[in-house]
Amino acid sequence: MELNSLIFLILSCSFCYVVAFSTKQEVCLLQVDEGPCKVYLQRYYYNTFTQQCEEFVYGGCQGNANNFKSFLACEIACFGIPKVPQICTFQKEAGPCEAYMPSYFFNMITMQCEQFIYGGCHGNANRFQDQLSCMEYSTPVLCLDPLDKGGCAASIPRYYYNSASRMCEQFIYSGCGGSSNNFISRQSCMDICLGNHFDSKTGIKPNNNIKWSHLIHDFIQRGT
């Protein structure tokens, strides 16, 4: 078997295994866990705060599934995780003062806007007065990509998030290229791009929890 064919086969099999595992356990969103053992193993994990794959030292036992033997394996498994604006990656910070100011921050672990009590001074920019403004600002970047049907000749019904109408709308995808704002179903588009919003035009309130399996599945089906 030629070397190139062998490499392709290995990567294809690894890709199928990792993606199947990811859709079930959302491994890329797990916090890094070195485990209790003391073996020095170079591994990679997806860092939800920096939104990229990074190296860490694995102890050799236990830990969790956000643990990849190579940077490439991590990239393949986690490439479909949507990116959010930088300030939304900051950790919650109440500040040193003692005022009682209910506020919201974007939680990179749950990928939701959650309430916390702000002390009134210092803190950081990941702080919003209400849940709606938090969700609007922290919408994953892919949802803001312009509509792009791609350059091929196929006619495949897909959905994209229209930031002007704030609705998920159907379009015809050409089958290749295009932008990341491309979903197989209206529901997966709503789960990712609308989050907790209630759309007054449609009367639809999407699920409160983002369906990461939907997003990863969409990217796999697109062949990106």
PDB file of N, CA and C in Angstrom, residues 11-111:
ATOM      1  N   LEU A  11      -5.869   8.492   8.906  1.00  0.00           N
ATOM      2  CA  LEU A  11      -6.552   9.723   9.292  1.00  0.00           C
ATOM      3  C   LEU A  11      -8.059   9.574   9.190  1.00  0.00           C
ATOM      4  N   SER A  12      -8.528   8.877   8.158  1.00  0.00           N
ATOM      5  CA  SER A  12      -9.971   8.682   7.985  1.00  0.00           C
ATOM      6  C   SER A  12     -10.554   7.880   9.133  1.00  0.00           C
ATOM      7  N   CYS A  13      -9.890   6.801   9.514  1.00  0.00           N
ATOM      8  CA  CYS A  13     -10.377   5.963  10.611  1.00  0.00           C
ATOM      9  C   CYS A  13     -10.340   6.726  11.923  1.00  0.00           C
ATOM     10  N   SER A  14      -9.260   7.466  12.158  1.00  0.00           N
ATOM     11  CA  SER A  14      -9.133   8.246  13.386  1.00  0.00           C
ATOM     12  C   SER A  14     -10.219   9.299  13.447  1.00  0.00           C
ATOM     13  N   PHE A  15     -10.489   9.940  12.300  1.00  0.00           N
ATOM     14  CA  PHE A  15     -11.503  10.980  12.239  1.00  0.00           C
ATOM     15  C   PHE A  15     -12.876  10.427  12.606  1.00  0.00           C
ATOM     16  N   CYS A  16     -13.221   9.270  12.030  1.00  0.00           N
ATOM     17  CA  CYS A  16     -14.534   8.661  12.307  1.00  0.00           C
ATOM     18  C   CYS A  16     -14.667   8.315  13.779  1.00  0.00           C
ATOM     19  N   TYR A  17     -13.615   7.773  14.375  1.00  0.00           N
ATOM     20  CA  TYR A  17     -13.664   7.377  15.776  1.00  0.00           C
ATOM     21  C   TYR A  17     -13.806   8.583  16.679  1.00  0.00           C
ATOM     22  N   VAL A  18     -12.995   9.608  16.418  1.00  0.00           N
ATOM     23  CA  VAL A  18     -13.011  10.772  17.298  1.00  0.00           C
ATOM     24  C   VAL A  18     -14.326  11.509  17.215  1.00  0.00           C
ATOM     25  N   VAL A  19     -14.857  11.678  15.987  1.00  0.00           N
ATOM     26  CA  VAL A  19     -16.108  12.404  15.830  1.00  0.00           C
ATOM     27  C   VAL A  19     -17.254  11.661  16.478  1.00  0.00           C
ATOM     28  N   ALA A  20     -17.311  10.334  16.302  1.00  0.00           N
ATOM     29  CA  ALA A  20     -18.379   9.552  16.920  1.00  0.00           C
ATOM     30  C   ALA A  20     -18.337   9.714  18.428  1.00  0.00           C
ATOM     31  N   PHE A  21     -17.144   9.736  18.985  1.00  0.00           N
ATOM     32  CA  PHE A  21     -16.994   9.886  20.422  1.00  0.00           C
ATOM     33  C   PHE A  21     -17.396  11.286  20.853  1.00  0.00           C
ATOM     34  N   SER A  22     -17.015  12.292  20.028  1.00  0.00           N
ATOM     35  CA  SER A  22     -17.283  13.677  20.377  1.00  0.00           C
ATOM     36  C   SER A  22     -18.770  13.971  20.413  1.00  0.00           C
ATOM     37  N   THR A  23     -19.518  13.451  19.427  1.00  0.00           N
ATOM     38  CA  THR A  23     -20.932  13.756  19.374  1.00  0.00           C
ATOM     39  C   THR A  23     -21.672  13.189  20.574  1.00  0.00           C
ATOM     40  N   LYS A  24     -21.154  12.148  21.184  1.00  0.00           N
ATOM     41  CA  LYS A  24     -21.814  11.537  22.328  1.00  0.00           C
ATOM     42  C   LYS A  24     -21.433  12.220  23.636  1.00  0.00           C
ATOM     43  N   GLN A  25     -20.202  12.629  23.782  1.00  0.00           N
ATOM     44  CA  GLN A  25     -19.750  13.109  25.078  1.00  0.00           C
ATOM     45  C   GLN A  25     -19.248  14.546  25.069  1.00  0.00           C
ATOM     46  N   GLU A  26     -19.306  15.217  23.917  1.00  0.00           N
ATOM     47  CA  GLU A  26     -18.889  16.609  23.835  1.00  0.00           C
ATOM     48  C   GLU A  26     -17.521  16.790  24.480  1.00  0.00           C
ATOM     49  N   VAL A  27     -16.577  15.953  24.087  1.00  0.00           N
ATOM     50  CA  VAL A  27     -15.286  15.885  24.769  1.00  0.00           C
ATOM     51  C   VAL A  27     -14.518  17.193  24.713  1.00  0.00           C
ATOM     52  N   CYS A  28     -14.715  17.962  23.669  1.00  0.00           N
ATOM     53  CA  CYS A  28     -13.926  19.186  23.520  1.00  0.00           C
ATOM     54  C   CYS A  28     -14.285  20.253  24.553  1.00  0.00           C
ATOM     55  N   LEU A  29     -15.448  20.127  25.176  1.00  0.00           N
ATOM     56  CA  LEU A  29     -15.871  21.118  26.165  1.00  0.00           C
ATOM     57  C   LEU A  29     -15.473  20.740  27.584  1.00  0.00           C
ATOM     58  N   LEU A  30     -14.887  19.553  27.757  1.00  0.00           N
ATOM     59  CA  LEU A  30     -14.447  19.142  29.089  1.00  0.00           C
ATOM     60  C   LEU A  30     -13.209  19.926  29.499  1.00  0.00           C
ATOM     61  N   GLN A  31     -13.097  20.215  30.786  1.00  0.00           N
ATOM     62  CA  GLN A  31     -11.916  20.914  31.288  1.00  0.00           C
ATOM     63  C   GLN A  31     -10.713  19.979  31.310  1.00  0.00           C
ATOM     64  N   VAL A  32      -9.537  20.536  31.061  1.00  0.00           N
ATOM     65  CA  VAL A  32      -8.331  19.718  31.028  1.00  0.00           C
ATOM     66  C   VAL A  32      -8.148  19.010  32.371  1.00  0.00           C
ATOM     67  N   ASP A  33      -7.766  17.746  32.323  1.00  0.00           N
ATOM     68  CA  ASP A  33      -7.591  16.943  33.535  1.00  0.00           C
ATOM     69  C   ASP A  33      -6.343  16.089  33.358  1.00  0.00           C
ATOM     70  N   GLU A  34      -5.289  16.439  34.099  1.00  0.00           N
ATOM     71  CA  GLU A  34      -4.012  15.725  33.974  1.00  0.00           C
ATOM     72  C   GLU A  34      -4.054  14.336  34.575  1.00  0.00           C
ATOM     73  N   GLY A  35      -5.033  14.077  35.469  1.00  0.00           N
ATOM     74  CA  GLY A  35      -5.099  12.785  36.144  1.00  0.00           C
ATOM     75  C   GLY A  35      -4.145  12.726  37.325  1.00  0.00           C
ATOM     76  N   PRO A  36      -4.304  11.731  38.205  1.00  0.00           N
ATOM     77  CA  PRO A  36      -3.527  11.665  39.447  1.00  0.00           C
ATOM     78  C   PRO A  36      -2.156  10.993  39.316  1.00  0.00           C
ATOM     79  N   CYS A  37      -1.895  10.335  38.201  1.00  0.00           N
ATOM     80  CA  CYS A  37      -0.617   9.615  38.074  1.00  0.00           C
ATOM     81  C   CYS A  37       0.523  10.558  37.686  1.00  0.00           C
ATOM     82  N   LYS A  38       1.736  10.032  37.699  1.00  0.00           N
ATOM     83  CA  LYS A  38       2.924  10.873  37.544  1.00  0.00           C
ATOM     84  C   LYS A  38       3.742  10.580  36.287  1.00  0.00           C
ATOM     85  N   VAL A  39       3.171   9.850  35.347  1.00  0.00           N
ATOM     86  CA  VAL A  39       3.870   9.614  34.086  1.00  0.00           C
ATOM     87  C   VAL A  39       3.850  10.919  33.281  1.00  0.00           C
ATOM     88  N   TYR A  40       4.920  11.191  32.559  1.00  0.00           N
ATOM     89  CA  TYR A  40       5.007  12.424  31.778  1.00  0.00           C
ATOM     90  C   TYR A  40       4.680  12.116  30.320  1.00  0.00           C
ATOM     91  N   LEU A  41       3.440  12.413  29.915  1.00  0.00           N
ATOM     92  CA  LEU A  41       2.998  12.144  28.551  1.00  0.00           C
ATOM     93  C   LEU A  41       2.554  13.443  27.886  1.00  0.00           C
ATOM     94  N   GLN A  42       3.119  13.728  26.737  1.00  0.00           N
ATOM     95  CA  GLN A  42       2.720  14.914  25.989  1.00  0.00           C
ATOM     96  C   GLN A  42       1.389  14.653  25.298  1.00  0.00           C
ATOM     97  N   ARG A  43       0.397  15.459  25.618  1.00  0.00           N
ATOM     98  CA  ARG A  43      -0.926  15.316  25.024  1.00  0.00           C
ATOM     99  C   ARG A  43      -1.471  16.694  24.627  1.00  0.00           C
ATOM    100  N   TYR A  44      -2.633  16.688  24.002  1.00  0.00           N
ATOM    101  CA  TYR A  44      -3.261  17.932  23.567  1.00  0.00           C
ATOM    102  C   TYR A  44      -4.732  17.935  23.984  1.00  0.00           C
ATOM    103  N   TYR A  45      -5.246  19.118  24.292  1.00  0.00           N
ATOM    104  CA  TYR A  45      -6.655  19.265  24.667  1.00  0.00           C
ATOM    105  C   TYR A  45      -7.190  20.536  24.040  1.00  0.00           C
ATOM    106  N   TYR A  46      -8.522  20.617  23.947  1.00  0.00           N
ATOM    107  CA  TYR A  46      -9.144  21.831  23.419  1.00  0.00           C
ATOM    108  C   TYR A  46      -9.430  22.769  24.578  1.00  0.00           C
ATOM    109  N   ASN A  47      -8.837  23.957  24.534  1.00  0.00           N
ATOM    110  CA  ASN A  47      -9.001  24.968  25.572  1.00  0.00           C
ATOM    111  C   ASN A  47     -10.171  25.867  25.183  1.00  0.00           C
ATOM    112  N   THR A  48     -11.260  25.798  25.931  1.00  0.00           N
ATOM    113  CA  THR A  48     -12.447  26.571  25.578  1.00  0.00           C
ATOM    114  C   THR A  48     -12.237  28.066  25.773  1.00  0.00           C
ATOM    115  N   PHE A  49     -11.276  28.450  26.597  1.00  0.00           N
ATOM    116  CA  PHE A  49     -11.040  29.872  26.843  1.00  0.00           C
ATOM    117  C   PHE A  49     -10.221  30.517  25.725  1.00  0.00           C
ATOM    118  N   THR A  50      -9.175  29.831  25.271  1.00  0.00           N
ATOM    119  CA  THR A  50      -8.388  30.362  24.157  1.00  0.00           C
ATOM    120  C   THR A  50      -8.966  29.935  22.815  1.00  0.00           C
ATOM    121  N   GLN A  51      -9.892  28.971  22.842  1.00  0.00           N
ATOM    122  CA  GLN A  51     -10.579  28.464  21.659  1.00  0.00           C
ATOM    123  C   GLN A  51      -9.614  27.854  20.643  1.00  0.00           C
ATOM    124  N   GLN A  52      -8.678  27.075  21.178  1.00  0.00           N
ATOM    125  CA  GLN A  52      -7.741  26.373  20.308  1.00  0.00           C
ATOM    126  C   GLN A  52      -7.180  25.151  21.022  1.00  0.00           C
ATOM    127  N   CYS A  53      -6.561  24.255  20.265  1.00  0.00           N
ATOM    128  CA  CYS A  53      -5.938  23.063  20.841  1.00  0.00           C
ATOM    129  C   CYS A  53      -4.574  23.427  21.412  1.00  0.00           C
ATOM    130  N   GLU A  54      -4.287  22.938  22.619  1.00  0.00           N
ATOM    131  CA  GLU A  54      -3.035  23.264  23.286  1.00  0.00           C
ATOM    132  C   GLU A  54      -2.423  22.024  23.920  1.00  0.00           C
ATOM    133  N   GLU A  55      -1.139  22.110  24.152  1.00  0.00           N
ATOM    134  CA  GLU A  55      -0.407  20.994  24.747  1.00  0.00           C
ATOM    135  C   GLU A  55      -0.577  20.983  26.268  1.00  0.00           C
ATOM    136  N   PHE A  56      -0.611  19.797  26.858  1.00  0.00           N
ATOM    137  CA  PHE A  56      -0.562  19.663  28.311  1.00  0.00           C
ATOM    138  C   PHE A  56       0.144  18.364  28.653  1.00  0.00           C
ATOM    139  N   VAL A  57       0.490  18.207  29.921  1.00  0.00           N
ATOM    140  CA  VAL A  57       1.175  17.000  30.372  1.00  0.00           C
ATOM    141  C   VAL A  57       0.172  16.084  31.057  1.00  0.00           C
ATOM    142  N   TYR A  58      -0.037  14.907  30.494  1.00  0.00           N
ATOM    143  CA  TYR A  58      -0.975  13.924  31.037  1.00  0.00           C
ATOM    144  C   TYR A  58      -0.220  12.971  31.955  1.00  0.00           C
ATOM    145  N   GLY A  59      -0.816  12.694  33.119  1.00  0.00           N
ATOM    146  CA  GLY A  59      -0.164  11.845  34.112  1.00  0.00           C
ATOM    147  C   GLY A  59      -0.184  10.366  33.791  1.00  0.00           C
ATOM    148  N   GLY A  60      -1.023   9.954  32.842  1.00  0.00           N
ATOM    149  CA  GLY A  60      -1.013   8.560  32.426  1.00  0.00           C
ATOM    150  C   GLY A  60      -2.191   7.725  32.858  1.00  0.00           C
ATOM    151  N   CYS A  61      -3.038   8.251  33.740  1.00  0.00           N
ATOM    152  CA  CYS A  61      -4.218   7.489  34.158  1.00  0.00           C
ATOM    153  C   CYS A  61      -5.365   8.434  34.467  1.00  0.00           C
ATOM    154  N   GLN A  62      -6.581   7.911  34.348  1.00  0.00           N
ATOM    155  CA  GLN A  62      -7.819   8.652  34.604  1.00  0.00           C
ATOM    156  C   GLN A  62      -7.867   9.907  33.738  1.00  0.00           C
ATOM    157  N   GLY A  63      -8.210  11.054  34.295  1.00  0.00           N
ATOM    158  CA  GLY A  63      -8.419  12.222  33.449  1.00  0.00           C
ATOM    159  C   GLY A  63      -9.753  12.128  32.734  1.00  0.00           C
ATOM    160  N   ASN A  64      -9.866  12.738  31.554  1.00  0.00           N
ATOM    161  CA  ASN A  64     -11.101  12.644  30.785  1.00  0.00           C
ATOM    162  C   ASN A  64     -10.789  12.550  29.288  1.00  0.00           C
ATOM    163  N   ALA A  65     -11.833  12.566  28.476  1.00  0.00           N
ATOM    164  CA  ALA A  65     -11.674  12.300  27.041  1.00  0.00           C
ATOM    165  C   ALA A  65     -11.167  13.496  26.242  1.00  0.00           C
ATOM    166  N   ASN A  66     -11.079  14.673  26.856  1.00  0.00           N
ATOM    167  CA  ASN A  66     -10.479  15.822  26.167  1.00  0.00           C
ATOM    168  C   ASN A  66      -8.968  15.680  26.261  1.00  0.00           C
ATOM    169  N   ASN A  67      -8.466  14.666  25.591  1.00  0.00           N
ATOM    170  CA  ASN A  67      -7.080  14.220  25.727  1.00  0.00           C
ATOM    171  C   ASN A  67      -6.700  13.535  24.413  1.00  0.00           C
ATOM    172  N   PHE A  68      -5.880  14.205  23.624  1.00  0.00           N
ATOM    173  CA  PHE A  68      -5.546  13.701  22.292  1.00  0.00           C
ATOM    174  C   PHE A  68      -4.045  13.486  22.169  1.00  0.00           C
ATOM    175  N   LYS A  69      -3.668  12.450  21.455  1.00  0.00           N
ATOM    176  CA  LYS A  69      -2.256  12.108  21.329  1.00  0.00           C
ATOM    177  C   LYS A  69      -1.497  13.054  20.406  1.00  0.00           C
ATOM    178  N   SER A  70      -2.211  13.759  19.554  1.00  0.00           N
ATOM    179  CA  SER A  70      -1.545  14.687  18.647  1.00  0.00           C
ATOM    180  C   SER A  70      -2.379  15.950  18.477  1.00  0.00           C
ATOM    181  N   PHE A  71      -1.712  17.012  18.051  1.00  0.00           N
ATOM    182  CA  PHE A  71      -2.396  18.271  17.781  1.00  0.00           C
ATOM    183  C   PHE A  71      -3.420  18.078  16.664  1.00  0.00           C
ATOM    184  N   LEU A  72      -3.054  17.291  15.654  1.00  0.00           N
ATOM    185  CA  LEU A  72      -3.950  17.034  14.529  1.00  0.00           C
ATOM    186  C   LEU A  72      -5.226  16.336  14.975  1.00  0.00           C
ATOM    187  N   ALA A  73      -5.090  15.341  15.851  1.00  0.00           N
ATOM    188  CA  ALA A  73      -6.270  14.618  16.344  1.00  0.00           C
ATOM    189  C   ALA A  73      -7.205  15.559  17.092  1.00  0.00           C
ATOM    190  N   CYS A  74      -6.629  16.470  17.870  1.00  0.00           N
ATOM    191  CA  CYS A  74      -7.429  17.459  18.598  1.00  0.00           C
ATOM    192  C   CYS A  74      -8.141  18.387  17.620  1.00  0.00           C
ATOM    193  N   GLU A  75      -7.413  18.856  16.621  1.00  0.00           N
ATOM    194  CA  GLU A  75      -7.990  19.759  15.624  1.00  0.00           C
ATOM    195  C   GLU A  75      -9.137  19.095  14.865  1.00  0.00           C
ATOM    196  N   ILE A  76      -8.959  17.845  14.501  1.00  0.00           N
ATOM    197  CA  ILE A  76      -9.996  17.118  13.761  1.00  0.00           C
ATOM    198  C   ILE A  76     -11.256  16.960  14.611  1.00  0.00           C
ATOM    199  N   ALA A  77     -11.067  16.638  15.887  1.00  0.00           N
ATOM    200  CA  ALA A  77     -12.211  16.398  16.767  1.00  0.00           C
ATOM    201  C   ALA A  77     -12.956  17.676  17.112  1.00  0.00           C
ATOM    202  N   CYS A  78     -12.231  18.781  17.230  1.00  0.00           N
ATOM    203  CA  CYS A  78     -12.822  19.994  17.807  1.00  0.00           C
ATOM    204  C   CYS A  78     -12.989  21.136  16.817  1.00  0.00           C
ATOM    205  N   PHE A  79     -12.786  20.866  15.531  1.00  0.00           N
ATOM    206  CA  PHE A  79     -12.823  21.946  14.550  1.00  0.00           C
ATOM    207  C   PHE A  79     -14.188  22.602  14.441  1.00  0.00           C
ATOM    208  N   GLY A  80     -15.266  21.912  14.846  1.00  0.00           N
ATOM    209  CA  GLY A  80     -16.607  22.458  14.687  1.00  0.00           C
ATOM    210  C   GLY A  80     -17.095  23.290  15.852  1.00  0.00           C
ATOM    211  N   ILE A  81     -16.275  23.450  16.902  1.00  0.00           N
ATOM    212  CA  ILE A  81     -16.706  24.247  18.046  1.00  0.00           C
ATOM    213  C   ILE A  81     -16.754  25.713  17.633  1.00  0.00           C
ATOM    214  N   PRO A  82     -17.893  26.383  17.784  1.00  0.00           N
ATOM    215  CA  PRO A  82     -17.995  27.769  17.331  1.00  0.00           C
ATOM    216  C   PRO A  82     -17.157  28.717  18.172  1.00  0.00           C
ATOM    217  N   LYS A  83     -16.613  29.751  17.528  1.00  0.00           N
ATOM    218  CA  LYS A  83     -15.815  30.758  18.217  1.00  0.00           C
ATOM    219  C   LYS A  83     -16.726  31.891  18.672  1.00  0.00           C
ATOM    220  N   VAL A  84     -16.385  32.503  19.807  1.00  0.00           N
ATOM    221  CA  VAL A  84     -17.146  33.634  20.319  1.00  0.00           C
ATOM    222  C   VAL A  84     -16.203  34.823  20.456  1.00  0.00           C
ATOM    223  N   PRO A  85     -16.738  36.066  20.561  1.00  0.00           N
ATOM    224  CA  PRO A  85     -15.875  37.234  20.746  1.00  0.00           C
ATOM    225  C   PRO A  85     -14.946  37.072  21.947  1.00  0.00           C
ATOM    226  N   GLN A  86     -13.767  37.694  21.871  1.00  0.00           N
ATOM    227  CA  GLN A  86     -12.720  37.477  22.862  1.00  0.00           C
ATOM    228  C   GLN A  86     -13.158  37.770  24.292  1.00  0.00           C
ATOM    229  N   ILE A  87     -13.886  38.867  24.520  1.00  0.00           N
ATOM    230  CA  ILE A  87     -14.226  39.208  25.904  1.00  0.00           C
ATOM    231  C   ILE A  87     -15.155  38.169  26.528  1.00  0.00           C
ATOM    232  N   CYS A  88     -15.867  37.420  25.699  1.00  0.00           N
ATOM    233  CA  CYS A  88     -16.766  36.394  26.227  1.00  0.00           C
ATOM    234  C   CYS A  88     -16.003  35.183  26.750  1.00  0.00           C
ATOM    235  N   THR A  89     -14.704  35.130  26.472  1.00  0.00           N
ATOM    236  CA  THR A  89     -13.883  34.023  26.975  1.00  0.00           C
ATOM    237  C   THR A  89     -13.313  34.320  28.355  1.00  0.00           C
ATOM    238  N   PHE A  90     -13.445  35.571  28.835  1.00  0.00           N
ATOM    239  CA  PHE A  90     -12.926  35.906  30.164  1.00  0.00           C
ATOM    240  C   PHE A  90     -13.735  35.181  31.232  1.00  0.00           C
ATOM    241  N   GLN A  91     -13.072  34.783  32.298  1.00  0.00           N
ATOM    242  CA  GLN A  91     -13.776  34.121  33.383  1.00  0.00           C
ATOM    243  C   GLN A  91     -14.576  35.129  34.204  1.00  0.00           C
ATOM    244  N   LYS A  92     -15.608  34.640  34.844  1.00  0.00           N
ATOM    245  CA  LYS A  92     -16.448  35.487  35.697  1.00  0.00           C
ATOM    246  C   LYS A  92     -15.595  36.168  36.757  1.00  0.00           C
ATOM    247  N   GLU A  93     -15.808  37.477  36.935  1.00  0.00           N
ATOM    248  CA  GLU A  93     -15.033  38.202  37.945  1.00  0.00           C
ATOM    249  C   GLU A  93     -15.941  39.193  38.657  1.00  0.00           C
ATOM    250  N   ALA A  94     -16.239  38.931  39.923  1.00  0.00           N
ATOM    251  CA  ALA A  94     -17.156  39.768  40.696  1.00  0.00           C
ATOM    252  C   ALA A  94     -16.523  41.076  41.125  1.00  0.00           C
ATOM    253  N   GLY A  95     -15.186  41.124  41.223  1.00  0.00           N
ATOM    254  CA  GLY A  95     -14.498  42.319  41.682  1.00  0.00           C
ATOM    255  C   GLY A  95     -14.440  42.384  43.198  1.00  0.00           C
ATOM    256  N   PRO A  96     -13.600  43.290  43.749  1.00  0.00           N
ATOM    257  CA  PRO A  96     -13.368  43.334  45.199  1.00  0.00           C
ATOM    258  C   PRO A  96     -14.405  44.117  45.998  1.00  0.00           C
ATOM    259  N   CYS A  97     -15.244  44.894  45.338  1.00  0.00           N
ATOM    260  CA  CYS A  97     -16.215  45.710  46.077  1.00  0.00           C
ATOM    261  C   CYS A  97     -17.417  44.876  46.522  1.00  0.00           C
ATOM    262  N   GLU A  98     -18.289  45.490  47.308  1.00  0.00           N
ATOM    263  CA  GLU A  98     -19.352  44.720  47.956  1.00  0.00           C
ATOM    264  C   GLU A  98     -20.759  45.165  47.573  1.00  0.00           C
ATOM    265  N   ALA A  99     -20.887  45.847  46.461  1.00  0.00           N
ATOM    266  CA  ALA A  99     -22.227  46.186  45.982  1.00  0.00           C
ATOM    267  C   ALA A  99     -22.933  44.912  45.524  1.00  0.00           C
ATOM    268  N   TYR A 100     -24.234  44.992  45.396  1.00  0.00           N
ATOM    269  CA  TYR A 100     -25.014  43.824  44.970  1.00  0.00           C
ATOM    270  C   TYR A 100     -25.659  44.172  43.640  1.00  0.00           C
ATOM    271  N   MET A 101     -24.997  43.791  42.556  1.00  0.00           N
ATOM    272  CA  MET A 101     -25.471  44.148  41.223  1.00  0.00           C
ATOM    273  C   MET A 101     -25.625  42.891  40.367  1.00  0.00           C
ATOM    274  N   PRO A 102     -26.842  42.343  40.279  1.00  0.00           N
ATOM    275  CA  PRO A 102     -27.052  41.163  39.427  1.00  0.00           C
ATOM    276  C   PRO A 102     -26.649  41.467  37.983  1.00  0.00           C
ATOM    277  N   SER A 103     -25.793  40.648  37.441  1.00  0.00           N
ATOM    278  CA  SER A 103     -25.290  40.833  36.081  1.00  0.00           C
ATOM    279  C   SER A 103     -25.204  39.475  35.395  1.00  0.00           C
ATOM    280  N   TYR A 104     -24.809  39.488  34.137  1.00  0.00           N
ATOM    281  CA  TYR A 104     -24.664  38.239  33.383  1.00  0.00           C
ATOM    282  C   TYR A 104     -23.281  38.165  32.753  1.00  0.00           C
ATOM    283  N   PHE A 105     -22.768  36.942  32.651  1.00  0.00           N
ATOM    284  CA  PHE A 105     -21.508  36.706  31.960  1.00  0.00           C
ATOM    285  C   PHE A 105     -21.682  35.501  31.047  1.00  0.00           C
ATOM    286  N   PHE A 106     -20.827  35.403  30.028  1.00  0.00           N
ATOM    287  CA  PHE A 106     -20.881  34.256  29.130  1.00  0.00           C
ATOM    288  C   PHE A 106     -19.958  33.183  29.669  1.00  0.00           C
ATOM    289  N   ASN A 107     -20.532  32.025  29.978  1.00  0.00           N
ATOM    290  CA  ASN A 107     -19.788  30.907  30.557  1.00  0.00           C
ATOM    291  C   ASN A 107     -19.264  30.017  29.435  1.00  0.00           C
ATOM    292  N   MET A 108     -17.936  29.974  29.279  1.00  0.00           N
ATOM    293  CA  MET A 108     -17.341  29.190  28.203  1.00  0.00           C
ATOM    294  C   MET A 108     -17.452  27.688  28.439  1.00  0.00           C
ATOM    295  N   ILE A 109     -17.789  27.289  29.647  1.00  0.00           N
ATOM    296  CA  ILE A 109     -17.950  25.862  29.929  1.00  0.00           C
ATOM    297  C   ILE A 109     -19.306  25.376  29.431  1.00  0.00           C
ATOM    298  N   THR A 110     -20.351  26.104  29.790  1.00  0.00           N
ATOM    299  CA  THR A 110     -21.704  25.722  29.384  1.00  0.00           C
ATOM    300  C   THR A 110     -22.111  26.372  28.066  1.00  0.00           C
ATOM    301  N   MET A 111     -21.333  27.380  27.617  1.00  0.00           N
ATOM    302  CA  MET A 111     -21.642  28.157  26.418  1.00  0.00           C
ATOM    303  C   MET A 111     -23.013  28.814  26.541  1.00  0.00           C
TER     304      MET A 111
END
